Coordinates of C-alpha atoms in Angstrom, one line a residue:
K1 CA 29.7 231.1 2.4
G2 CA 27.0 233.6 0.1
K3 CA 26.8 236.3 3.1
A4 CA 30.7 237.3 3.1
S5 CA 31.0 236.9 -1.0
H6 CA 28.0 239.7 -1.0
T7 CA 30.5 241.5 1.5
V8 CA 33.4 241.5 -0.9
T9 CA 31.3 242.6 -3.8
V10 CA 29.7 245.6 -2.1
L11 CA 33.2 246.5 -0.8
F12 CA 34.6 246.5 -4.0
I13 CA 31.9 248.9 -5.6
L14 CA 32.0 251.4 -2.6
T15 CA 35.3 251.2 -3.2
C16 CA 35.3 251.8 -7.1
A17 CA 33.0 254.5 -6.8
L18 CA 35.0 256.3 -4.0
V19 CA 38.4 256.1 -6.4
Y20 CA 36.0 257.0 -9.6
V21 CA 34.9 259.9 -7.0
T22 CA 38.8 260.8 -6.4
L23 CA 39.9 261.0 -9.6
L24 CA 36.8 262.7 -11.4
E25 CA 38.3 266.3 -9.0
E26 CA 40.1 268.3 -11.3
T27 CA 41.9 270.8 -9.1
P28 CA 43.5 270.0 -6.0
Q29 CA 41.5 270.5 -2.5
D30 CA 43.6 271.6 1.0
T31 CA 43.8 269.4 3.5
A32 CA 42.1 269.4 5.5
Y33 CA 38.9 268.9 3.3
N34 CA 40.9 265.7 2.2
T35 CA 41.2 264.6 5.5
K36 CA 37.4 265.0 6.6
R37 CA 36.6 263.5 3.2
G38 CA 39.0 260.2 3.4
I39 CA 37.4 260.3 7.6
V40 CA 34.1 260.0 6.1
A41 CA 35.0 257.4 3.3
S42 CA 36.5 255.2 5.6
I43 CA 33.3 255.3 7.6
L44 CA 31.6 254.5 5.3
V45 CA 33.8 251.3 4.3
F46 CA 33.4 250.1 8.2
L47 CA 29.9 250.3 8.3
C48 CA 29.2 248.8 4.5
F49 CA 31.2 245.7 6.3
G50 CA 29.4 245.6 9.3
V51 CA 25.8 245.8 7.8
T52 CA 27.2 242.6 6.0
Q53 CA 29.1 240.2 8.9
A54 CA 28.2 241.6 12.4
K55 CA 26.5 239.9 15.0
D56 CA 22.2 240.1 14.7
G57 CA 20.9 241.7 17.7
P58 CA 17.3 240.6 18.9
F59 CA 14.4 242.8 16.4
T60 CA 14.2 241.8 12.6
R61 CA 12.0 243.9 11.6
P62 CA 11.9 246.1 9.5
H63 CA 15.3 243.8 8.9
P64 CA 18.2 243.0 10.4
A65 CA 20.5 244.6 8.9
Y66 CA 18.9 248.0 9.6
W67 CA 19.7 247.0 13.3
R68 CA 23.7 245.9 12.6
F69 CA 23.7 249.8 10.9
W70 CA 22.5 251.5 14.0
L71 CA 25.1 248.7 15.8
C72 CA 28.3 249.8 13.7
V73 CA 27.2 253.7 14.1
T74 CA 27.6 252.9 17.8
V75 CA 30.7 251.9 17.2
V76 CA 31.7 254.6 15.3
Y77 CA 30.4 257.5 17.6
E78 CA 32.5 255.8 20.7
L79 CA 35.5 256.2 18.7
F80 CA 34.6 259.1 17.8
L81 CA 34.1 259.8 21.5
I82 CA 37.3 258.5 22.9
F83 CA 39.1 260.8 20.2
I84 CA 37.5 264.2 21.8
L85 CA 38.4 262.5 25.4
F86 CA 42.0 262.3 24.4
Q87 CA 42.2 266.2 23.1
T88 CA 42.9 268.8 25.3
V89 CA 39.9 271.0 26.1
H90 CA 40.7 273.5 23.5
D91 CA 41.6 270.9 20.7
G92 CA 38.2 269.3 21.2
R93 CA 36.4 272.5 21.3
Q94 CA 37.7 273.8 18.0
F95 CA 37.5 270.2 16.0
M96 CA 33.8 270.5 16.4
K97 CA 34.3 273.4 13.7
Y98 CA 35.3 270.1 11.2
I99 CA 32.0 268.9 11.4
D100 CA 30.4 272.9 11.3
P101 CA 32.2 276.0 11.2
K102 CA 29.9 277.9 13.5
L103 CA 30.8 275.9 16.2
G104 CA 34.0 276.2 18.5
V105 CA 32.3 279.2 19.8
P106 CA 31.0 280.3 23.1
L107 CA 27.5 280.5 23.9
P108 CA 24.9 281.9 26.5
E109 CA 22.7 279.5 28.3
R110 CA 18.6 280.3 27.7
D111 CA 18.2 280.3 31.8
Y112 CA 14.2 279.1 32.2
G113 CA 13.4 280.8 35.1
G114 CA 12.5 284.0 35.9
N115 CA 9.3 285.7 36.4
C116 CA 7.1 282.4 37.4
L117 CA 3.9 283.8 37.3
I118 CA 1.1 282.2 35.4
Y119 CA -1.4 285.2 35.1
D120 CA 0.9 288.4 35.1
P121 CA -1.5 291.7 35.8
G122 CA 1.5 294.0 34.9
N123 CA 1.0 292.7 31.5
T124 CA -2.1 294.2 29.9
S125 CA -1.5 293.4 26.4
D126 CA -0.5 288.8 26.9
P127 CA -0.4 288.5 30.9
F128 CA -0.4 284.8 29.7
H129 CA 3.7 285.5 28.1
N130 CA 5.4 283.5 30.5
I131 CA 3.4 280.6 29.4
W132 CA 3.6 281.3 25.6
D133 CA 7.4 281.7 26.2
K134 CA 8.3 278.7 27.5
M135 CA 5.8 276.8 24.1
D136 CA 9.6 276.4 22.5
G137 CA 10.5 273.3 20.1
F138 CA 11.5 271.4 23.4
V139 CA 8.2 270.8 24.5
P140 CA 6.8 268.4 21.6
A141 CA 10.5 266.9 22.2
H142 CA 9.9 265.9 25.7
F143 CA 6.3 264.1 24.4
L144 CA 8.1 262.3 21.9
G145 CA 10.9 261.5 23.7
W146 CA 8.9 260.7 26.4
Y147 CA 6.7 257.9 24.0
I148 CA 9.9 256.2 22.9
K149 CA 11.3 255.6 26.3
T150 CA 7.9 254.3 27.5
L151 CA 8.5 251.8 24.0
M152 CA 11.6 250.7 25.2
I153 CA 10.9 250.4 29.3
R154 CA 8.0 249.1 28.7
D155 CA 7.0 250.0 32.1
W156 CA 4.5 252.8 33.8
W157 CA 6.3 252.7 37.4
M158 CA 9.8 253.0 36.3
C159 CA 8.6 255.7 33.5
M160 CA 7.4 257.9 35.8
I161 CA 10.4 257.0 38.4
I162 CA 12.9 258.8 35.6
S163 CA 10.5 260.6 35.0
V164 CA 10.4 262.3 38.7
M165 CA 14.1 262.2 39.8
F166 CA 15.4 264.1 36.5
E167 CA 13.2 266.9 37.7
F168 CA 14.6 266.1 41.6
L169 CA 18.0 266.6 38.9
E170 CA 17.1 269.5 37.9
Y171 CA 16.4 271.7 40.6
S172 CA 19.8 269.7 42.6
L173 CA 22.0 271.6 39.3
E174 CA 20.4 274.7 38.3
H175 CA 23.6 276.1 40.4
Q176 CA 25.9 274.6 38.0
L177 CA 23.7 274.8 34.9
P178 CA 21.1 278.0 33.9
N179 CA 19.4 276.0 31.6
F180 CA 18.3 273.2 34.6
S181 CA 16.5 277.0 36.3
E182 CA 13.1 276.7 35.3
C183 CA 9.8 277.6 37.0
W184 CA 7.6 275.5 39.5
W185 CA 4.9 275.2 37.2
D186 CA 7.6 274.4 34.4
H187 CA 9.4 271.5 36.0
W188 CA 5.8 269.7 37.5
I189 CA 2.8 270.7 35.7
M190 CA 4.0 271.1 31.5
D191 CA 7.4 268.9 32.3
V192 CA 5.9 265.8 34.4
L193 CA 2.4 266.2 33.8
V194 CA 1.7 267.6 30.2
C195 CA 4.9 266.4 28.4
N196 CA 6.2 263.5 29.8
G197 CA 3.0 262.0 31.4
L198 CA 0.9 262.4 27.6
G199 CA 4.1 260.8 25.7
I200 CA 4.1 258.1 29.1
Y201 CA 0.1 257.2 28.4
C202 CA 0.6 257.6 25.0
G203 CA 2.8 255.1 24.9
M204 CA 1.7 253.1 26.9
K205 CA -1.7 252.8 24.9
T206 CA 0.4 251.7 22.0
L207 CA 2.3 249.0 24.3
G208 CA -1.1 247.6 25.1
W209 CA -2.2 247.0 21.4
L210 CA 1.3 245.6 20.1
S211 CA 0.6 243.6 23.3
M212 CA -2.9 242.4 21.6
K213 CA -2.6 243.0 17.7
P214 CA -2.4 239.9 16.1
Y215 CA 1.3 238.5 14.8
Q216 CA 1.1 237.3 11.5
W217 CA 4.6 236.3 9.5
Q218 CA 2.6 235.5 6.2
G219 CA 5.4 236.1 3.5
L220 CA 4.2 239.3 1.4
W221 CA 4.2 237.3 -2.1
N222 CA 1.4 235.3 -0.7
I223 CA -1.0 237.4 0.5
P224 CA -3.6 237.3 -2.4
T225 CA -5.3 241.2 -2.3
Y226 CA -3.5 244.1 -2.8
K227 CA -4.4 245.1 0.0
G228 CA -3.3 242.8 2.2
K229 CA 0.0 243.0 0.7
I230 CA -0.2 247.0 1.2
K231 CA -1.1 245.7 4.9
R232 CA 1.2 243.7 5.3
I233 CA 4.2 246.4 3.9
A234 CA 3.5 248.6 6.7
F235 CA 3.3 246.2 9.8
Q236 CA 7.1 245.7 8.2
F237 CA 7.2 248.7 10.5
T238 CA 6.0 246.6 13.7
P239 CA 8.0 244.5 16.0
Y240 CA 7.9 240.6 14.8
S241 CA 6.9 239.4 18.2
W242 CA 5.9 241.2 21.2
V243 CA 7.4 240.1 25.1
K244 CA 6.3 241.8 27.3
F245 CA 8.9 243.2 30.6
E246 CA 7.7 242.5 33.6
W247 CA 10.7 244.0 35.5
K248 CA 10.0 242.9 38.9
P249 CA 12.4 244.4 40.6
A250 CA 11.4 243.6 44.1
S251 CA 12.1 239.6 43.4
N252 CA 15.4 239.1 44.1
L253 CA 18.4 241.9 44.8
R254 CA 19.7 240.5 41.4
R255 CA 16.7 242.3 39.4
W256 CA 16.1 245.1 42.1
L257 CA 20.2 246.5 41.4
A258 CA 19.7 245.7 37.9
V259 CA 16.5 248.0 38.1
L260 CA 18.6 250.5 39.8
G261 CA 21.3 250.3 36.8
I262 CA 19.1 251.1 34.2
I263 CA 17.5 253.8 36.1
F264 CA 21.0 256.0 36.7
M265 CA 22.2 254.5 33.2
F266 CA 19.3 256.3 32.2
L267 CA 19.3 259.6 34.4
L268 CA 23.4 259.9 33.8
A269 CA 22.3 259.8 29.4
E270 CA 19.7 262.6 30.1
L271 CA 22.2 264.4 32.2
N272 CA 24.7 264.0 29.1
T273 CA 22.5 265.2 27.1
F274 CA 22.8 269.3 28.3
Y275 CA 26.2 269.1 30.1
L276 CA 27.8 267.9 26.6
K277 CA 26.0 270.3 24.9
F278 CA 27.9 272.9 27.9
V279 CA 31.4 272.0 27.4
L280 CA 31.4 271.7 23.9
W281 CA 30.1 274.8 23.2
M282 CA 27.0 273.2 21.2
P283 CA 23.5 274.9 20.7
P284 CA 20.6 273.1 22.0
E285 CA 18.6 273.6 18.5
H286 CA 22.1 272.4 16.3
Y287 CA 22.1 269.7 14.6
L288 CA 24.0 267.4 16.5
V289 CA 22.1 267.1 19.6
L290 CA 18.6 265.9 17.3
L291 CA 20.9 263.3 15.8
R292 CA 22.5 262.1 19.2
L293 CA 18.7 261.7 20.5
V294 CA 17.7 259.8 17.0
F295 CA 21.1 258.0 17.9
F296 CA 19.7 256.9 21.1
V297 CA 16.3 256.2 20.1
N298 CA 17.3 253.6 17.9
V299 CA 19.7 251.7 20.3
G300 CA 18.3 252.2 23.0
G301 CA 15.1 250.0 22.8
V302 CA 18.0 247.1 21.4
A303 CA 20.1 247.5 24.7
M304 CA 16.7 247.3 26.7
R305 CA 15.7 244.7 25.1
E306 CA 18.8 242.7 25.6
I307 CA 19.0 243.9 29.3
Y308 CA 15.7 242.3 30.1
D309 CA 16.7 238.8 28.4
F310 CA 20.3 238.9 30.0
M311 CA 18.4 239.2 33.2
D312 CA 14.9 237.3 32.6
D313 CA 16.9 234.1 31.2
P314 CA 20.5 234.5 32.3
K315 CA 20.8 230.1 31.4
F316 CA 20.0 231.0 27.4
H317 CA 21.7 234.2 27.9
K318 CA 24.7 233.7 29.2
K319 CA 26.1 237.2 29.5
L320 CA 25.0 240.5 28.0
G321 CA 24.3 241.5 24.6
Q322 CA 27.0 243.8 22.9
Q323 CA 24.3 246.9 22.4
A324 CA 23.7 247.2 26.1
W325 CA 27.1 247.2 26.2
L326 CA 28.3 249.3 23.2
V327 CA 25.3 251.8 25.3
A328 CA 27.1 251.8 28.9
A329 CA 30.5 252.5 27.7
I330 CA 29.1 255.7 25.5
T331 CA 26.9 256.8 28.4
V332 CA 30.5 256.7 30.8
T333 CA 32.5 258.5 28.2
E334 CA 29.9 261.2 27.8
F335 CA 30.7 262.1 30.9
L336 CA 34.4 261.7 31.1
I337 CA 34.3 264.4 28.5
V338 CA 32.3 266.7 30.5
V339 CA 34.5 266.1 33.7
K340 CA 37.6 266.5 31.7
Y341 CA 36.4 269.8 30.2
D342 CA 34.6 271.7 32.7
P343 CA 35.7 270.4 35.9
N344 CA 35.2 273.5 37.5
T345 CA 31.4 273.8 36.8
I346 CA 31.4 269.9 37.8
M347 CA 32.8 270.1 41.3
L348 CA 31.1 273.2 42.0
P349 CA 29.7 272.6 45.5
I350 CA 26.2 271.4 46.0
P351 CA 23.5 273.8 48.3
F352 CA 23.5 271.4 52.1
F353 CA 20.2 271.1 52.2
I354 CA 19.8 269.4 49.0
M355 CA 23.1 267.4 49.9
Q356 CA 21.4 266.4 53.0
C357 CA 18.0 265.2 50.8
W358 CA 19.7 263.0 48.4
I359 CA 21.9 261.6 51.3
L360 CA 18.7 260.5 53.3
G361 CA 16.9 259.6 50.1
I362 CA 20.0 257.2 49.8
L363 CA 20.1 255.8 52.5
L364 CA 16.4 255.4 52.2
I365 CA 17.0 253.3 49.5
L366 CA 20.3 251.4 51.8
T367 CA 17.7 250.8 54.2
W368 CA 15.3 249.2 52.2
T369 CA 17.8 246.7 50.7
L370 CA 18.8 245.8 53.7
W371 CA 15.1 244.9 54.9
R372 CA 14.1 243.3 52.0
F373 CA 16.8 241.0 50.7
F374 CA 18.9 240.3 53.9
I375 CA 16.2 240.5 57.3
R376 CA 13.1 239.7 56.3

């Protein structure tokens, strides 16, 4: 009853504020501006309602309302993707101008391949210029991204498999997107070993610290010292308790298929990052690309925890969590947008020898699955 009353109060205050801002305008605005403002106001009202009334997820720190907010953002983002999916290709790309007037124009893709010499003797001024050219903003982004993914997955082997598999996907699809064309040392040294590997290592070290740190649930006002209060406030942004993920993919067929599905969805979400900006004409450094990554950082951890709980204790968690379903729906919807907006690129034939490698890999997985869970 108190929660519902609080919701009504907040909604009433927000609605009054929106009406007040509208009445303050002395000059009429154009239709596009009013439409944008109305959509933003509607989203804010929905987020305000969801933060107070949505179902709580598995996380409680720093506050359950924080995770309810991202759950509602997930719904808004999925509705936005559905809207884009049902537009024509031209209208969908031009609609992005309502978000940023600089969008809606085709942009060239950067090719990271070309001269792959680590040491270029022909360039006397800077023989290591090829390395410095690759040292852009995506290097720390790769490290930070894999650090956070490790905190989500909480398994060294799964992280390394996803990291290596994505490099193979870049090799396989560089005929579709020039952005995938990289030097061999950019793939395996800078990405897998340095950026991804270091991010996974730091993530595993953080997981070890979280599993060993003492968890105290004493209230802030019950702590006598100021130092203790400050420490308690800082620990408010750490987990309330810790659950170690033990995926055990070879224990039974259900867990094996679930792990394969998790790896597949991770790889598909990674590919969507590149293909979406390609088909919607968004430059890699645009803030919308960064906001999408920030979005997945906040919702991915909740989704992974819900998946693990559902796999580990299906008797207690009888159905998959709401955030996990929404993240899966978003990943599939993004892929459908890519297929609709540029089917010619998606349908470019894969080179025959690459197709042979993927067929061989799939057959090996199927053979091992049959031997492990049916024959053995």
